[in-house]
Short mmCIF file of C-alpha atoms and ligand atoms in Angstrom, two decimals:
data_model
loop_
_atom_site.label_atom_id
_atom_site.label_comp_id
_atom_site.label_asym_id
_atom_site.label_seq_id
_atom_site.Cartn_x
_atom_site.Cartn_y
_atom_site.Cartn_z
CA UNK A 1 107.43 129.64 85.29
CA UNK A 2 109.33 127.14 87.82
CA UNK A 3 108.25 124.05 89.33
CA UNK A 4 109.61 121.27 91.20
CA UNK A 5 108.37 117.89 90.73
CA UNK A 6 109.63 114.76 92.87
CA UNK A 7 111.06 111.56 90.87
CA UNK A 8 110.86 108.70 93.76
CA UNK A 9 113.04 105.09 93.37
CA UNK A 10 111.19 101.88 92.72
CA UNK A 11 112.01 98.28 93.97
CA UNK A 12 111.52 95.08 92.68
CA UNK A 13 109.66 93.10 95.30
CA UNK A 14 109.66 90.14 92.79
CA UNK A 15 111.26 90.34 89.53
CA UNK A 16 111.06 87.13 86.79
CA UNK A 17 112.31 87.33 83.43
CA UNK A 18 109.89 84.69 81.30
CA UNK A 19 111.33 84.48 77.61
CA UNK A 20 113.39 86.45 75.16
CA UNK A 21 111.20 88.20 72.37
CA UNK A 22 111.66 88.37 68.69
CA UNK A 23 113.19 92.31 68.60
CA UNK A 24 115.86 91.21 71.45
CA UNK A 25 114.09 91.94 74.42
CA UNK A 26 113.56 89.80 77.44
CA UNK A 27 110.00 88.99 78.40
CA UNK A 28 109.66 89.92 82.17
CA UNK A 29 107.20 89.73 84.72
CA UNK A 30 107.81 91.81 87.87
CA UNK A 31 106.20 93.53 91.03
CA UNK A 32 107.33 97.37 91.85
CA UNK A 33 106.73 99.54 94.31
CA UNK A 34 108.02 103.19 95.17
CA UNK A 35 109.44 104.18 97.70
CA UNK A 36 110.56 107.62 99.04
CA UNK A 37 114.20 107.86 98.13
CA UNK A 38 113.64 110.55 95.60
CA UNK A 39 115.11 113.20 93.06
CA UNK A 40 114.21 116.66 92.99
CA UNK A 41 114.13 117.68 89.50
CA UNK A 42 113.35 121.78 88.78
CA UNK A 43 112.14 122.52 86.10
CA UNK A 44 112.30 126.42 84.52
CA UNK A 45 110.52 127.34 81.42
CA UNK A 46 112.94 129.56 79.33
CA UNK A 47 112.27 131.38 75.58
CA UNK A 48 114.96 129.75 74.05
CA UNK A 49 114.32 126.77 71.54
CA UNK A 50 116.71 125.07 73.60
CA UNK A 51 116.71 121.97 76.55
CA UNK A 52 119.46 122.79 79.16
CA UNK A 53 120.44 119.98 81.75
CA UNK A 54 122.20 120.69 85.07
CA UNK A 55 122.67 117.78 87.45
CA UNK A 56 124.58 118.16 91.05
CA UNK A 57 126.81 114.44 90.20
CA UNK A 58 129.46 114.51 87.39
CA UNK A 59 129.02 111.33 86.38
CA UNK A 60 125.42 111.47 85.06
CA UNK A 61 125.32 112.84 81.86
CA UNK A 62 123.92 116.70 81.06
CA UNK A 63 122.95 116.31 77.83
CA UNK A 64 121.04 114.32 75.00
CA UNK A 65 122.09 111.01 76.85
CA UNK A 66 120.74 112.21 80.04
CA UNK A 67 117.20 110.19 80.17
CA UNK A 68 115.42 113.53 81.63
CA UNK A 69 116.68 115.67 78.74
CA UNK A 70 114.90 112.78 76.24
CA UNK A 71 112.04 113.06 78.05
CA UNK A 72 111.32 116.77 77.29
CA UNK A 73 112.85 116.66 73.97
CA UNK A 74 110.10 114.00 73.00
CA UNK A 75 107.60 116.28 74.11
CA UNK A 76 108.79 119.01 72.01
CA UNK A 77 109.29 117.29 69.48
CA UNK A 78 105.76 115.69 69.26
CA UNK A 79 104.03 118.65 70.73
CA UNK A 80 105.30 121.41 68.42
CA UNK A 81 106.74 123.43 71.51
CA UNK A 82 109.60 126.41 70.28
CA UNK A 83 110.21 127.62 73.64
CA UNK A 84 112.54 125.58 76.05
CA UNK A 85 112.97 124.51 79.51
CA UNK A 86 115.98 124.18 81.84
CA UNK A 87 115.79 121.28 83.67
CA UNK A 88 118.22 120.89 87.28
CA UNK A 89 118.57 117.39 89.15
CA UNK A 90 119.40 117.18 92.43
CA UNK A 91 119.97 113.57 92.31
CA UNK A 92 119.77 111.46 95.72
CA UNK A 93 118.90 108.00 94.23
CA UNK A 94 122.37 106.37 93.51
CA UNK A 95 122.88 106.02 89.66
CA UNK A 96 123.01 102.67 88.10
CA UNK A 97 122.14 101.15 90.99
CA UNK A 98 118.51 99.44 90.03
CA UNK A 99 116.18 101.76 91.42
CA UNK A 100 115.40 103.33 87.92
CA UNK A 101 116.94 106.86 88.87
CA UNK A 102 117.07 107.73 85.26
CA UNK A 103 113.71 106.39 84.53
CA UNK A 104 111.93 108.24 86.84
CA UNK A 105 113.81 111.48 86.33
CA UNK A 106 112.28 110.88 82.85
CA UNK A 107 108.88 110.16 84.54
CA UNK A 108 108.90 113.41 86.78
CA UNK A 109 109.90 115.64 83.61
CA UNK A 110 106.98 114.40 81.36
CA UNK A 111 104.37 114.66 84.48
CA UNK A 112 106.40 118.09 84.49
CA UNK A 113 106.39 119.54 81.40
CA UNK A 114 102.73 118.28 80.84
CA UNK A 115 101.28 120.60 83.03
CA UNK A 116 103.92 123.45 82.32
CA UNK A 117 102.95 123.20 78.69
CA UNK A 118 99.11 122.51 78.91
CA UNK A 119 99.32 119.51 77.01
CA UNK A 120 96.32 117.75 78.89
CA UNK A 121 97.53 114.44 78.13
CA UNK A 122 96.03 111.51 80.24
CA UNK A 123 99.16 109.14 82.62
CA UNK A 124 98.03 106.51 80.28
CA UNK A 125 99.79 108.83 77.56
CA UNK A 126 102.53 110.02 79.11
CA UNK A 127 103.34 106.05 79.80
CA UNK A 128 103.40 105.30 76.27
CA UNK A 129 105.39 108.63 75.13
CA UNK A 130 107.67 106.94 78.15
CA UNK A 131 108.31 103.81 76.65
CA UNK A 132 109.84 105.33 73.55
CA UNK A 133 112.76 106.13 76.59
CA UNK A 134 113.17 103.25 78.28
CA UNK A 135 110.78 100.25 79.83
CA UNK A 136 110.95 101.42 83.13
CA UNK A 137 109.29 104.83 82.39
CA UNK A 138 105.92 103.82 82.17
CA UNK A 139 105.59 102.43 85.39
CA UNK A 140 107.81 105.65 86.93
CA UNK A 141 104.79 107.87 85.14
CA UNK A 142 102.16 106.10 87.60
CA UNK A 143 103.71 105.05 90.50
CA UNK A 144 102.38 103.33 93.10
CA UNK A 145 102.34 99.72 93.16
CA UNK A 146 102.01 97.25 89.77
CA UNK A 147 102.22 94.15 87.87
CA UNK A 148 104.66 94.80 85.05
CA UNK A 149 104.75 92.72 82.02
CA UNK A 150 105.91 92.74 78.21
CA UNK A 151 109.03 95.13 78.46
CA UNK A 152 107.56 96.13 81.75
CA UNK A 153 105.08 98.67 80.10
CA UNK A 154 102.08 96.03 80.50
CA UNK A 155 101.01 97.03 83.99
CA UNK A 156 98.14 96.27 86.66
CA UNK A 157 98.26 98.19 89.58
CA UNK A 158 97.62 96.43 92.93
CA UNK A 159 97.65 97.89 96.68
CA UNK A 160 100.38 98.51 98.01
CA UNK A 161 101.87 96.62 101.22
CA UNK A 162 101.24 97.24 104.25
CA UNK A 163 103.62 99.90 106.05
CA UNK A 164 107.02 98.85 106.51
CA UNK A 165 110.67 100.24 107.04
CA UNK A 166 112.96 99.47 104.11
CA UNK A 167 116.95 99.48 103.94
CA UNK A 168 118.53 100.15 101.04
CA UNK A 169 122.35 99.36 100.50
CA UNK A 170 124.01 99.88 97.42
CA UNK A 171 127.48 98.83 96.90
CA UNK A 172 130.09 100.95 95.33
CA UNK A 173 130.54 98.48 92.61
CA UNK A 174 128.73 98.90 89.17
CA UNK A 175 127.17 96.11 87.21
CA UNK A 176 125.99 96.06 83.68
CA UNK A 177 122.75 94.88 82.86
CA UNK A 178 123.68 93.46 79.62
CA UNK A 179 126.66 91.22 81.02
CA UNK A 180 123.32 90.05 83.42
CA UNK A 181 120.84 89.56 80.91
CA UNK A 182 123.96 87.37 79.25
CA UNK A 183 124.21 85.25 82.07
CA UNK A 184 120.45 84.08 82.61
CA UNK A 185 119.53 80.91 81.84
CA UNK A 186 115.91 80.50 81.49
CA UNK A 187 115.73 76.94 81.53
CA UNK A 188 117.74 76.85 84.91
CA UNK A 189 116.20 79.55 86.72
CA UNK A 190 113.91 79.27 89.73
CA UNK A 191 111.20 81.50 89.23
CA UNK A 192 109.46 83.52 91.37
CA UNK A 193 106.02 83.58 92.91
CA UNK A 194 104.59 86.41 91.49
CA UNK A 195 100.74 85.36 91.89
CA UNK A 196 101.66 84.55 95.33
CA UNK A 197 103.47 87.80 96.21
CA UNK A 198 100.04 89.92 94.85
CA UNK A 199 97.91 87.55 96.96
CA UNK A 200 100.38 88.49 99.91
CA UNK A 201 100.18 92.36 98.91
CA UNK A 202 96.54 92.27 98.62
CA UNK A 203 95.54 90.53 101.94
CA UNK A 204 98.33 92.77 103.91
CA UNK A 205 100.16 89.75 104.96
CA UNK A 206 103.53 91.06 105.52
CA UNK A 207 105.49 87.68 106.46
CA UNK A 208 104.16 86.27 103.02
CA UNK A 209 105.14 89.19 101.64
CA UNK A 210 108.88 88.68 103.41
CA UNK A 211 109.02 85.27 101.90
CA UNK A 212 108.12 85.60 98.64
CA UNK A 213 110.72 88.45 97.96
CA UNK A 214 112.53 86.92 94.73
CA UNK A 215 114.55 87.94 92.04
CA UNK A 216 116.10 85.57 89.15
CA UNK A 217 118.86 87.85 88.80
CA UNK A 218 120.70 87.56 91.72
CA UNK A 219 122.57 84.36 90.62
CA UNK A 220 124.17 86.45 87.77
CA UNK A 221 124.90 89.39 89.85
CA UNK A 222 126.11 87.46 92.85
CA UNK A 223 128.85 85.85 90.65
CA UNK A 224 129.85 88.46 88.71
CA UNK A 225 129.82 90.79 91.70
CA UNK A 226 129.97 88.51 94.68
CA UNK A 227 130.02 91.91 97.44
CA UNK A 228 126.49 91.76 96.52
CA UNK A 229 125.87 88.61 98.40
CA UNK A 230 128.01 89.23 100.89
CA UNK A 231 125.55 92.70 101.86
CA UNK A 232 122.15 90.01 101.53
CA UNK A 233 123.76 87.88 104.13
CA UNK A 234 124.85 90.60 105.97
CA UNK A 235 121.55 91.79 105.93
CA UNK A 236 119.80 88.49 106.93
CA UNK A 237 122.56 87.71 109.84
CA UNK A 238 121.51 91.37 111.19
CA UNK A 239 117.65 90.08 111.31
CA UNK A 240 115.86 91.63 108.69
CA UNK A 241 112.41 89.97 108.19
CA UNK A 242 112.86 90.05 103.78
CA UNK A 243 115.95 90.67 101.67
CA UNK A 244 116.39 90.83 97.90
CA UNK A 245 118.37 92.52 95.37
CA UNK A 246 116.56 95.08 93.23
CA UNK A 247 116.68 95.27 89.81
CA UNK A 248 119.76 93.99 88.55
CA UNK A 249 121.43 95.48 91.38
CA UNK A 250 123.63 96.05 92.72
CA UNK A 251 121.37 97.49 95.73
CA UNK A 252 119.94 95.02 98.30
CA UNK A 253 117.03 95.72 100.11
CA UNK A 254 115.14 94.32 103.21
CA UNK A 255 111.85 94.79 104.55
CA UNK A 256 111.23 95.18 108.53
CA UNK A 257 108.08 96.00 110.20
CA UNK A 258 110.18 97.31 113.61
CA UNK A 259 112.24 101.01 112.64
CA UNK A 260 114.57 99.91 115.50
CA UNK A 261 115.42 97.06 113.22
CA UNK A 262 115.62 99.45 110.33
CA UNK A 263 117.94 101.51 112.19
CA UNK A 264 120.31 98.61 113.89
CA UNK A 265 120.66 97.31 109.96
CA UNK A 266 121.35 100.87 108.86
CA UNK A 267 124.06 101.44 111.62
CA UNK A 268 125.16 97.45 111.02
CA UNK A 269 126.23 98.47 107.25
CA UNK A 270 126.78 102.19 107.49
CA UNK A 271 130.28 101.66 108.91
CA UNK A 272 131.81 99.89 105.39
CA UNK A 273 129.62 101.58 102.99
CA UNK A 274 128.08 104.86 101.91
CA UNK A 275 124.79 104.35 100.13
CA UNK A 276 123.15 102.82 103.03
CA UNK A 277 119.34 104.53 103.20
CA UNK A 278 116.37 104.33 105.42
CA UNK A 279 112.74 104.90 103.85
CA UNK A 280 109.44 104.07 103.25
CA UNK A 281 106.94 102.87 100.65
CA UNK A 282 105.12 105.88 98.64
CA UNK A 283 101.86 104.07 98.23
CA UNK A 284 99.44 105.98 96.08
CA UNK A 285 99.85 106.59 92.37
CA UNK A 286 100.14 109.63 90.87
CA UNK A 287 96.43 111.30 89.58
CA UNK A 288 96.45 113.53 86.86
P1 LIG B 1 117.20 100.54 86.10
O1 LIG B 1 116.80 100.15 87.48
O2 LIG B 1 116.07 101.19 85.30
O3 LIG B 1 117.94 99.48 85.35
P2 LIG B 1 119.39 101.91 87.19
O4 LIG B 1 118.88 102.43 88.49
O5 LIG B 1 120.16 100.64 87.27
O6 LIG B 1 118.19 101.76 86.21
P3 LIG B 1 120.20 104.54 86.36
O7 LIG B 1 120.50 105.21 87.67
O8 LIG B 1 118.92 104.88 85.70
O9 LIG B 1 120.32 102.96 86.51
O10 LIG B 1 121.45 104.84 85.41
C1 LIG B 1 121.76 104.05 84.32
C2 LIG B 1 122.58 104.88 83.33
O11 LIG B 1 121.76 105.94 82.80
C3 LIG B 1 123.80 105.53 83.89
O12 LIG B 1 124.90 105.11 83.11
C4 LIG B 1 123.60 107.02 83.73
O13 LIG B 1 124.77 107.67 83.27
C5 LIG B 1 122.51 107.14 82.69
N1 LIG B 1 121.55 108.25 82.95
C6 LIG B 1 120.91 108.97 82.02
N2 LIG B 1 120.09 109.86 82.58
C7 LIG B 1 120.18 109.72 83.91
C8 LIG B 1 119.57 110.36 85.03
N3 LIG B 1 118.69 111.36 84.88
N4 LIG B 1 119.89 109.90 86.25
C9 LIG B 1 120.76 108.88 86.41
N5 LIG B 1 121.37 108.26 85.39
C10 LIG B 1 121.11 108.66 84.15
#
């Protein structure tokens, strides 16, 4: 049996981090979205006792370490399952890049192999079993549009915003998350509005929406990595309407109700860089 299941990006349109926990991990508060920059992941079930990972990038990992491989070996494991599966990623989100490309690769193979294996378990299931791979899974099992608290497994789902084009540039550079995390000061931080970005979602008011795009992280990035500011001011000179960082970058996003806006920024930072994408929100979760 074969069957290909989509793994779309998120964004952050806000993105707080609140307090440090007891077992070392930060306390964040943050709004997602997906949007329809997305890996195709195939998915073959084989005879073998065995999990086989191809993936069309070299540098993403084909084996144990590769977060879609965990994801099906945790359903094996739990579910009692001898045969195997051979899983191949066409990837087309750019890796390490804060759009959760590994996370939802995860997400895709455990919506996946839960129908390939009759498992019948619920999304609220899956989400947990996702956890156990990173704190981005959970959401990436749902989609749509959410609240995310805790590690970012605590979620409430909201509607998502109203149509728009969104630009995604990601610069060459990598940053590490950790060195990020390092940097934050909690005390100093300005923190988002994240009950004002929801009431912006919910009443469809797109210029609120613009405005409240926020993320604490960019102070870190931006010095450790300053390209990354120089692409948000690019982006705001060329007119976009919203711009943020996502994740903990390095891509920059902005939001534009006009696609020959989207376009002009596209064609503005396609000429000195390659991962320069046009797309659109997703909008409805995923229903089991
Ligand atoms: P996040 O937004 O969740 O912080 P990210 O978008 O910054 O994630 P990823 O693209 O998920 O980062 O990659 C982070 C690391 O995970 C990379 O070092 C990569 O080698 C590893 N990795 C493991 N599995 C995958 C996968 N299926 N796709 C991409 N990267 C993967």
């Amino acid at each position: 049996m074969i069957k290909v299941v989509k793994a779309p990006a998120k964004i952050n349109l806000t993105l707080d981090v609140v307090g440090k926990r007891g077992d070392g991990y930060h306390e964040v508060e943050m709004i997602m979205t997906t949007v329809d920059l997305a890996d195709r992941i195939q998915l073959s079930l084989i005879k073998e006792d065995q999990i086989n990972i191809e993936v069309n990038i070299g540098h993403v990992p084909n084996d144990k370490h590769n977060l879609a491989y965990q994801a099906a070996k945790v359903l094996k494991d739990r579910y009692s399952i001898t045969s195997g599966v051979s899983i191949n990623i066409d990837k087309h989100i750019p890796v390490s890049a804060g759009l959760a490309g590994g996370s939802t690769d995860a997400a895709a193979v455990l919506r996946g192999l839960n129908e390939m294996w009759s498992l019948g378990l619920s999304l609220e299931e899956l989400a947990e079993i996702g956890l156990t791979i990173g704190s981005d899974v959970p959401f990436c099992v749902h989609g749509g549009t959410a609240i995310a608290k805790g590690r970012g497994e605590t979620l409430t789902f909201i509607p998502t915003p109203p149509p728009c084009w969104i630009v995604l540039a990601k610069p060459s550079l990598g940053v590490s998350t950790k060195d990020i995390y390092q940097r934050l000061d909690l005390n100093k931080m300005k923190h988002p509005d994240t009950q004002g970005m929801k009431e912006a979602i919910e009443t469809g008011d797109f210029s609120g929406i613009c405005k409240k795009l926020e993320n604490v992280m960019e102070t870190a990035t931006f010095e450790l990595a300053p390209e990354v500011k120089n692409i948000k001011q690019r982006l705001i000179q060329f007119g976009a309407e919203g711009t943020v960082m996502s994740g903990s970058g390095p891509t920059v996003f902005s939001l534009t109700s006009s696609e020959t806006k989207a376009y002009r920024l596209y064609n503005g930072l396609k000429g000195f860089m390659d991962d320069v994408f046009v797309v659109r929100l997703l909008g409805s979760r995923y229903q089991i």
